[in-house]
């Protein structure tokens, strides 16, 4: 972990000066992580690929805004989450607009229908339900679940990239898990 | 302290993120609180399912093409920018030349001169208006204030 941080700091300065090669190395260091986080936030592969690449493009164009003594990833994460959340807002807005046009429509489809379980490895019914339930969480609660369970970040690391305290991380995790329990019906012994 | 005050500690306990003192404090509460013990058990079940879940990794081909996809889009963006600047400069130059030719041409009638001039002024106003709108939206850009 520390060698990754050192490498990142060594690469950040030339990248800030416009070195394409340095930025390419940074992208290759973080592309899988960025894709995986985007997948957790938006729920499907094509969007995750597109949005993670878009976040890197924005980072490349704005790399001079990254202060020399700061790490790349926490800064990049802010861009990535903004790109993903903005995409979700647009999708929701488009969907609600198209639904308004359809008369006699049933209950409004859930915003996160895009959370299809085909991205889950070694699927079973419980995992499918859990993935769909994660998709139904609101953004800040889904985010902590993804960072904790799929990125294996510690509370300290989560607090660092979310720009909040450890207490806030714990509190968000509590409400996120509480909501997941409700969605899965575990409180009734359904699982 | 009420159970509500232990909810954050419960998460830390579940994820093994507490200090020795916090563990002692929380376990002491657990001994006296059946509701929190039951809730912790439910959270443990949920965590067990979540920990088992992994997402499918894309094939290697995707990672090999990943940087190329980014670089191509950056390069294309630069191309469009240079093209747009050049096109704007050419249009402005052409506009000025056209006005100059029109005004100095004695064979063109006054009405046509006024109409052409009005057309160009109208276009200039539209251009400035669109540019001003763009600058306004840029200043409200959500990435402009990305924390670093």
Coordinates of C-alpha atoms in Angstrom, one line a residue, chain A residues 39-188:
Chain A
X39 CA -20.0 -0.4 -11.3
X40 CA -21.1 -0.3 -7.6
X41 CA -22.5 3.1 -7.9
X42 CA -24.4 2.8 -11.2
X43 CA -25.0 -0.9 -11.4
X44 CA -24.2 -1.9 -14.9
X45 CA -21.0 -2.7 -16.9
X46 CA -21.3 -0.4 -19.9
X47 CA -22.1 2.7 -17.9
X48 CA -19.3 1.9 -15.4
X49 CA -16.8 1.6 -18.2
X50 CA -17.9 4.8 -19.9
X51 CA -18.2 6.8 -16.7
X52 CA -14.9 5.7 -15.2
X53 CA -13.2 6.7 -18.4
X54 CA -15.0 10.0 -18.4
X55 CA -13.8 10.7 -14.9
X56 CA -10.2 10.0 -15.9
X57 CA -10.6 12.5 -18.9
X58 CA -11.9 15.1 -16.5
X59 CA -9.0 14.4 -14.1
X60 CA -6.5 14.8 -17.0
X61 CA -8.0 18.1 -18.0
X62 CA -8.1 19.4 -14.4
X63 CA -4.9 17.8 -13.0
X64 CA -3.4 21.2 -12.3
X65 CA -6.1 21.7 -9.7
X66 CA -4.6 18.9 -7.7
X67 CA -2.3 20.4 -5.0
X68 CA 1.2 19.0 -5.2
X69 CA 1.2 17.6 -1.7
X70 CA -2.1 15.8 -2.1
X71 CA -2.7 12.2 -3.2
X72 CA -4.3 11.6 -6.6
X73 CA -6.9 9.0 -5.6
X74 CA -9.0 10.9 -3.0
X75 CA -9.1 13.8 -5.4
X76 CA -10.0 11.6 -8.4
X77 CA -12.6 9.8 -6.3
X78 CA -14.5 13.1 -6.0
X79 CA -14.6 13.4 -9.7
X80 CA -15.7 9.8 -10.2
X81 CA -18.5 10.0 -7.7
X82 CA -19.7 13.3 -9.2
X83 CA -19.7 11.8 -12.7
X84 CA -21.6 8.7 -11.5
X85 CA -24.2 10.6 -9.4
X86 CA -24.7 13.1 -12.2
X87 CA -25.4 10.2 -14.6
X88 CA -27.9 8.7 -12.2
X89 CA -29.7 12.0 -11.8
X90 CA -29.9 12.4 -15.6
X91 CA -31.2 8.8 -16.0
X92 CA -33.8 9.4 -13.3
X93 CA -34.9 12.6 -14.8
X94 CA -35.1 11.1 -18.3
X95 CA -37.0 8.1 -16.9
X96 CA -39.5 10.2 -15.0
X97 CA -40.1 12.4 -18.0
X98 CA -40.8 9.5 -20.2
X99 CA -43.1 7.9 -17.6
X100 CA -45.1 11.1 -17.3
X101 CA -46.0 10.8 -21.0
X102 CA -47.4 7.3 -20.5
X103 CA -50.9 7.3 -19.1
X104 CA -52.2 4.6 -16.8
X105 CA -48.7 3.8 -15.8
X106 CA -48.4 1.7 -12.6
X107 CA -46.2 2.6 -9.7
X108 CA -43.1 4.6 -10.9
X109 CA -40.2 2.2 -11.6
X110 CA -37.4 2.2 -9.2
X111 CA -34.6 4.5 -10.1
X112 CA -32.0 1.8 -9.8
X113 CA -33.6 -0.8 -12.0
X114 CA -30.2 -0.7 -13.8
X115 CA -28.8 -2.8 -10.9
X116 CA -29.0 -6.1 -12.8
X117 CA -27.5 -9.1 -11.0
X118 CA -25.7 -10.3 -14.1
X119 CA -22.6 -8.5 -12.8
X120 CA -22.5 -10.7 -9.7
X121 CA -20.1 -13.6 -9.6
X122 CA -21.3 -17.1 -8.5
X123 CA -24.9 -15.9 -8.4
X124 CA -27.6 -17.3 -6.3
X125 CA -31.0 -16.0 -5.2
X126 CA -29.7 -14.3 -2.1
X127 CA -26.9 -12.5 -3.8
X128 CA -29.2 -11.4 -6.6
X129 CA -31.6 -9.9 -4.1
X130 CA -28.8 -8.3 -2.2
X131 CA -27.4 -6.6 -5.3
X132 CA -30.9 -5.3 -6.2
X133 CA -31.3 -4.1 -2.6
X134 CA -27.9 -2.2 -2.8
X135 CA -29.3 -0.6 -6.0
X136 CA -32.3 0.7 -4.0
X137 CA -30.2 2.4 -1.4
X138 CA -29.8 6.2 -1.7
X139 CA -26.5 7.4 -3.1
X140 CA -24.5 8.1 0.1
X141 CA -25.5 4.9 1.7
X142 CA -24.8 2.8 -1.4
X143 CA -21.4 4.5 -1.6
X144 CA -20.3 3.4 1.9
X145 CA -21.5 -0.2 1.2
X146 CA -19.5 -0.3 -2.0
X147 CA -16.4 1.2 -0.5
X148 CA -16.5 -1.1 2.6
X149 CA -17.5 -4.4 1.1
X150 CA -16.3 -4.3 -2.5
X151 CA -13.2 -2.1 -2.1
X152 CA -12.3 -3.3 1.4
X153 CA -11.5 0.2 2.6
X154 CA -10.9 0.8 6.3
X155 CA -13.0 3.5 8.1
X156 CA -9.9 5.7 8.0
X157 CA -9.6 5.4 4.2
X158 CA -13.3 5.9 3.7
X159 CA -13.3 9.0 5.8
X160 CA -10.3 10.3 3.8
X161 CA -11.9 9.9 0.4
X162 CA -15.4 11.0 1.6
X163 CA -14.0 14.1 3.4
X164 CA -15.9 13.2 6.5
X165 CA -15.2 11.9 10.0
X166 CA -15.0 8.2 11.1
X167 CA -18.1 8.8 13.1
X168 CA -20.0 9.8 9.9
X169 CA -18.7 6.7 8.1
X170 CA -20.0 4.5 10.9
X171 CA -23.3 6.3 11.1
X172 CA -23.8 6.0 7.3
X173 CA -22.9 2.3 7.4
X174 CA -25.4 1.7 10.2
X175 CA -28.3 3.3 8.2
X176 CA -27.2 1.6 5.0
X177 CA -27.1 -1.8 6.6
X178 CA -30.3 -1.2 8.4
X179 CA -32.0 -0.3 5.1
X180 CA -30.5 -3.4 3.5
X181 CA -31.9 -5.5 6.2
X182 CA -35.3 -4.0 5.7
X183 CA -35.1 -4.5 1.9
X184 CA -34.0 -8.1 2.3
X185 CA -36.6 -8.8 5.0
X186 CA -34.0 -10.2 7.3
X187 CA -35.7 -8.6 10.2
X188 CA -38.6 -11.1 9.7

